[in-house]
Amino acid sequence: MKILLVCAGGMSTSILMKKMEAYWKENGEELEIKAVGLAEYQDICSGYDIVMVGPQVSYRLNEIKENTGLPCAAIESFDYAVANCPNIMKLAKKLYSEK
């Protein structure tokens, strides 16, 4: 699964990205993930299966869906804040099934 994480600048999602990579690996799942800011996502989205959006930019979710044509969802604020990887993985798998 190839996930593009989008947040305001790509910094806070980098932390989450590392935790997600570790969690997926522990669970024997393949994952390629990249964290980028709003200014970058359109340039690279074609190489990804799904887009997950940080809560701080969730107000741009519809625009991101339109621009990428990929399954997209915002990560819940609490799950994002505490890096609740089991919940985030469930959301990612749900999105991937919509592909």
Coordinates of N, CA and C in Angstrom, one line a residue:
M1 N 0.9 -1.2 0.0 CA 0.0 0.0 0.0 C 0.9 1.2 0.0
K2 N 0.6 2.2 -0.9 CA 1.3 3.4 -0.9 C 0.4 4.6 -0.5
I3 N 0.8 5.2 0.6 CA 0.0 6.2 1.3 C 0.8 7.6 1.2
L4 N 0.0 8.6 0.8 CA 0.5 9.9 0.8 C -0.2 10.6 1.9
L5 N 0.6 11.1 2.9 CA 0.1 11.9 4.1 C 0.3 13.3 3.8
V6 N -0.8 14.1 3.9 CA -0.8 15.5 3.6 C -1.1 16.3 4.9
C7 N -0.2 17.3 5.2 CA -0.5 18.2 6.3 C -0.1 19.6 5.9
A8 N -0.1 20.5 6.8 CA 0.1 21.9 6.4 C 1.5 22.1 5.8
G9 N 2.6 21.5 6.5 CA 3.9 21.7 5.9 C 4.7 20.4 5.8
G10 N 4.1 19.3 6.3 CA 4.8 18.0 6.1 C 5.6 17.6 7.4
M11 N 5.7 18.5 8.3 CA 6.6 18.3 9.5 C 5.9 17.4 10.5
S12 N 4.8 17.7 11.0 CA 4.1 16.9 12.0 C 3.8 15.5 11.5
T13 N 3.5 15.4 10.3 CA 3.1 14.1 9.7 C 4.3 13.2 9.6
S14 N 5.5 13.8 9.5 CA 6.7 13.0 9.5 C 6.9 12.1 10.7
I15 N 6.5 12.7 11.8 CA 6.6 11.9 13.1 C 5.6 10.7 13.0
L16 N 4.4 11.0 12.6 CA 3.4 10.0 12.5 C 3.8 9.0 11.4
M17 N 4.4 9.4 10.4 CA 4.8 8.5 9.3 C 5.8 7.4 9.8
K18 N 6.7 7.8 10.6 CA 7.7 6.9 11.2 C 7.0 5.9 12.1
K19 N 6.0 6.3 12.9 CA 5.3 5.4 13.8 C 4.5 4.4 13.0
M20 N 3.9 4.9 11.9 CA 3.0 4.1 11.0 C 3.9 3.0 10.3
E21 N 5.1 3.4 9.9 CA 6.0 2.5 9.2 C 6.3 1.3 10.2
A22 N 6.7 1.7 11.4 CA 7.0 0.7 12.4 C 5.8 -0.2 12.7
Y23 N 4.6 0.3 12.8 CA 3.5 -0.5 13.1 C 3.1 -1.4 12.0
W24 N 3.1 -0.9 10.8 CA 2.8 -1.8 9.6 C 3.8 -2.9 9.6
K25 N 5.1 -2.6 9.8 CA 6.2 -3.7 9.7 C 5.9 -4.7 10.8
E26 N 5.6 -4.3 12.0 CA 5.3 -5.2 13.1 C 4.1 -6.2 12.7
N27 N 3.2 -5.7 11.9 CA 2.0 -6.4 11.6 C 2.2 -7.2 10.2
G28 N 3.4 -7.2 9.7 CA 3.6 -7.9 8.4 C 3.0 -7.3 7.2
E29 N 2.7 -6.0 7.3 CA 2.0 -5.3 6.1 C 3.1 -4.5 5.4
E30 N 2.9 -4.5 4.0 CA 3.8 -3.7 3.2 C 3.3 -2.3 3.2
L31 N 4.2 -1.3 3.3 CA 3.8 0.1 3.3 C 4.9 1.0 2.7
E32 N 4.4 1.8 1.8 CA 5.3 2.9 1.4 C 4.5 4.2 1.7
I33 N 5.2 5.1 2.4 CA 4.5 6.2 2.9 C 5.3 7.5 2.8
K34 N 4.7 8.6 2.4 CA 5.5 9.8 2.3 C 4.6 10.9 2.9
A35 N 5.2 11.8 3.7 CA 4.5 13.0 4.3 C 4.9 14.2 3.5
V36 N 3.9 15.0 3.1 CA 4.2 16.2 2.3 C 3.3 17.3 2.8
G37 N 3.6 18.5 2.4 CA 2.7 19.7 2.7 C 1.7 19.9 1.6
L38 N 0.8 20.8 1.9 CA -0.2 21.1 0.9 C 0.3 21.6 -0.5
A39 N 1.5 22.3 -0.4 CA 2.1 22.8 -1.6 C 2.6 21.7 -2.6
E40 N 2.9 20.5 -2.0 CA 3.6 19.5 -2.8 C 2.7 18.3 -3.3
Y41 N 1.6 18.1 -2.6 CA 0.9 16.8 -2.9 C 0.5 16.6 -4.3
Q42 N 0.1 17.6 -5.0 CA -0.4 17.5 -6.4 C 0.7 17.0 -7.4
D43 N 2.0 17.3 -7.0 CA 3.1 17.0 -7.9 C 3.4 15.5 -7.9
I44 N 3.1 14.8 -6.7 CA 3.5 13.4 -6.6 C 2.4 12.4 -6.4
C45 N 1.2 12.9 -6.3 CA 0.1 12.0 -5.9 C -0.2 10.8 -6.8
S46 N 0.2 11.0 -8.1 CA 0.0 9.9 -9.0 C 0.7 8.6 -8.7
G47 N 1.7 8.6 -7.9 CA 2.4 7.4 -7.5 C 1.9 6.7 -6.3
Y48 N 0.7 7.2 -5.8 CA 0.2 6.6 -4.5 C -1.2 6.0 -4.7
D49 N -1.6 5.2 -3.7 CA -2.9 4.5 -3.8 C -4.0 5.3 -3.1
I50 N -3.6 5.9 -1.9 CA -4.6 6.6 -1.2 C -3.9 7.9 -0.6
V51 N -4.8 8.8 -0.2 CA -4.3 10.1 0.5 C -4.9 10.1 1.9
M52 N -4.1 10.4 2.9 CA -4.6 10.6 4.2 C -4.2 12.0 4.6
V53 N -5.1 12.7 5.2 CA -4.9 14.1 5.5 C -4.9 14.4 7.0
G54 N -3.9 15.2 7.4 CA -3.9 15.6 8.8 C -5.1 16.4 9.2
P55 N -5.5 16.4 10.5 CA -6.7 17.1 10.9 C -6.5 18.6 10.7
Q56 N -5.3 19.2 10.7 CA -5.1 20.6 10.6 C -5.4 21.1 9.2
V57 N -5.5 20.2 8.2 CA -5.9 20.6 6.8 C -7.1 19.9 6.3
S58 N -7.8 19.3 7.2 CA -9.0 18.5 6.8 C -10.1 19.4 6.1
Y59 N -10.0 20.7 6.3 CA -10.9 21.6 5.6 C -10.7 21.6 4.1
R60 N -9.5 21.1 3.7 CA -9.2 21.0 2.3 C -9.4 19.7 1.6
L61 N -10.1 18.8 2.4 CA -10.2 17.4 2.0 C -10.9 17.3 0.6
N62 N -12.0 18.0 0.4 CA -12.7 17.9 -0.9 C -11.9 18.3 -2.0
E63 N -11.1 19.4 -1.8 CA -10.2 19.9 -2.9 C -9.1 18.9 -3.2
I64 N -8.6 18.2 -2.2 CA -7.6 17.2 -2.4 C -8.1 16.0 -3.1
K65 N -9.3 15.6 -2.8 CA -10.0 14.5 -3.5 C -10.1 14.8 -5.0
E66 N -10.6 16.0 -5.2 CA -10.8 16.4 -6.6 C -9.5 16.5 -7.4
N67 N -8.5 17.0 -6.8 CA -7.2 17.2 -7.4 C -6.4 15.9 -7.6
T68 N -6.6 14.9 -6.8 CA -5.9 13.7 -6.9 C -6.6 12.6 -7.6
G69 N -8.0 12.6 -7.4 CA -8.8 11.5 -7.9 C -8.6 10.2 -7.2
L70 N -8.0 10.3 -6.0 CA -7.7 9.1 -5.2 C -8.6 9.0 -4.0
P71 N -8.8 7.8 -3.4 CA -9.5 7.8 -2.1 C -8.8 8.6 -1.1
C72 N -9.6 9.5 -0.4 CA -9.0 10.4 0.6 C -9.8 10.4 1.8
A73 N -9.2 10.6 3.0 CA -9.9 10.8 4.2 C -9.0 11.5 5.2
A74 N -9.6 12.2 6.1 CA -8.9 12.9 7.2 C -8.7 12.0 8.3
I75 N -7.5 12.0 8.9 CA -7.3 11.2 10.1 C -7.9 11.9 11.3
E76 N -8.6 11.2 12.2 CA -9.3 11.8 13.3 C -8.2 12.5 14.2
S77 N -8.6 13.6 14.8 CA -7.7 14.5 15.6 C -7.0 13.7 16.7
F78 N -7.8 12.9 17.4 CA -7.2 12.1 18.6 C -6.2 11.1 18.0
D79 N -6.6 10.3 17.0 CA -5.8 9.3 16.5 C -4.5 9.9 15.9
Y80 N -4.6 11.0 15.3 CA -3.4 11.7 14.8 C -2.5 12.2 16.0
A81 N -3.1 12.8 17.0 CA -2.3 13.3 18.1 C -1.6 12.2 18.9
V82 N -2.2 11.1 19.1 CA -1.5 10.0 19.9 C -0.9 8.9 19.0
A83 N -0.9 9.1 17.7 CA -0.4 8.2 16.7 C -1.1 6.8 16.9
N84 N -2.4 6.8 16.9 CA -3.1 5.5 17.1 C -3.1 4.7 15.8
C85 N -2.0 4.0 15.7 CA -1.7 3.3 14.4 C -2.8 2.2 14.1
P86 N -3.3 1.5 15.1 CA -4.3 0.5 14.8 C -5.6 1.2 14.1
N87 N -6.0 2.3 14.6 CA -7.2 3.0 14.0 C -6.8 3.6 12.6
I88 N -5.6 4.1 12.5 CA -5.2 4.7 11.2 C -5.0 3.6 10.2
M89 N -4.6 2.4 10.6 CA -4.4 1.3 9.7 C -5.8 0.9 9.2
K90 N -6.8 0.8 10.1 CA -8.2 0.5 9.7 C -8.7 1.5 8.6
L91 N -8.5 2.8 8.9 CA -8.9 3.8 7.9 C -8.2 3.6 6.6
A92 N -6.9 3.3 6.6 CA -6.1 3.2 5.4 C -6.6 2.0 4.6
K93 N -6.9 0.9 5.3 CA -7.4 -0.3 4.6 C -8.8 -0.1 4.0
K94 N -9.6 0.7 4.7 CA -10.9 1.0 4.2 C -10.8 1.8 2.9
L95 N -9.9 2.8 2.9 CA -9.7 3.7 1.7 C -9.1 2.8 0.6
Y96 N -8.2 2.0 0.9 CA -7.6 1.2 -0.1 C -8.6 0.3 -0.8
S97 N -9.6 -0.2 -0.1 CA -10.6 -1.1 -0.6 C -11.5 -0.3 -1.6
E98 N -11.5 1.0 -1.5 CA -12.3 1.9 -2.4 C -11.6 2.2 -3.7
K99 N -10.4 1.8 -3.8 CA -9.5 2.1 -4.9 C -10.0 1.5 -6.2

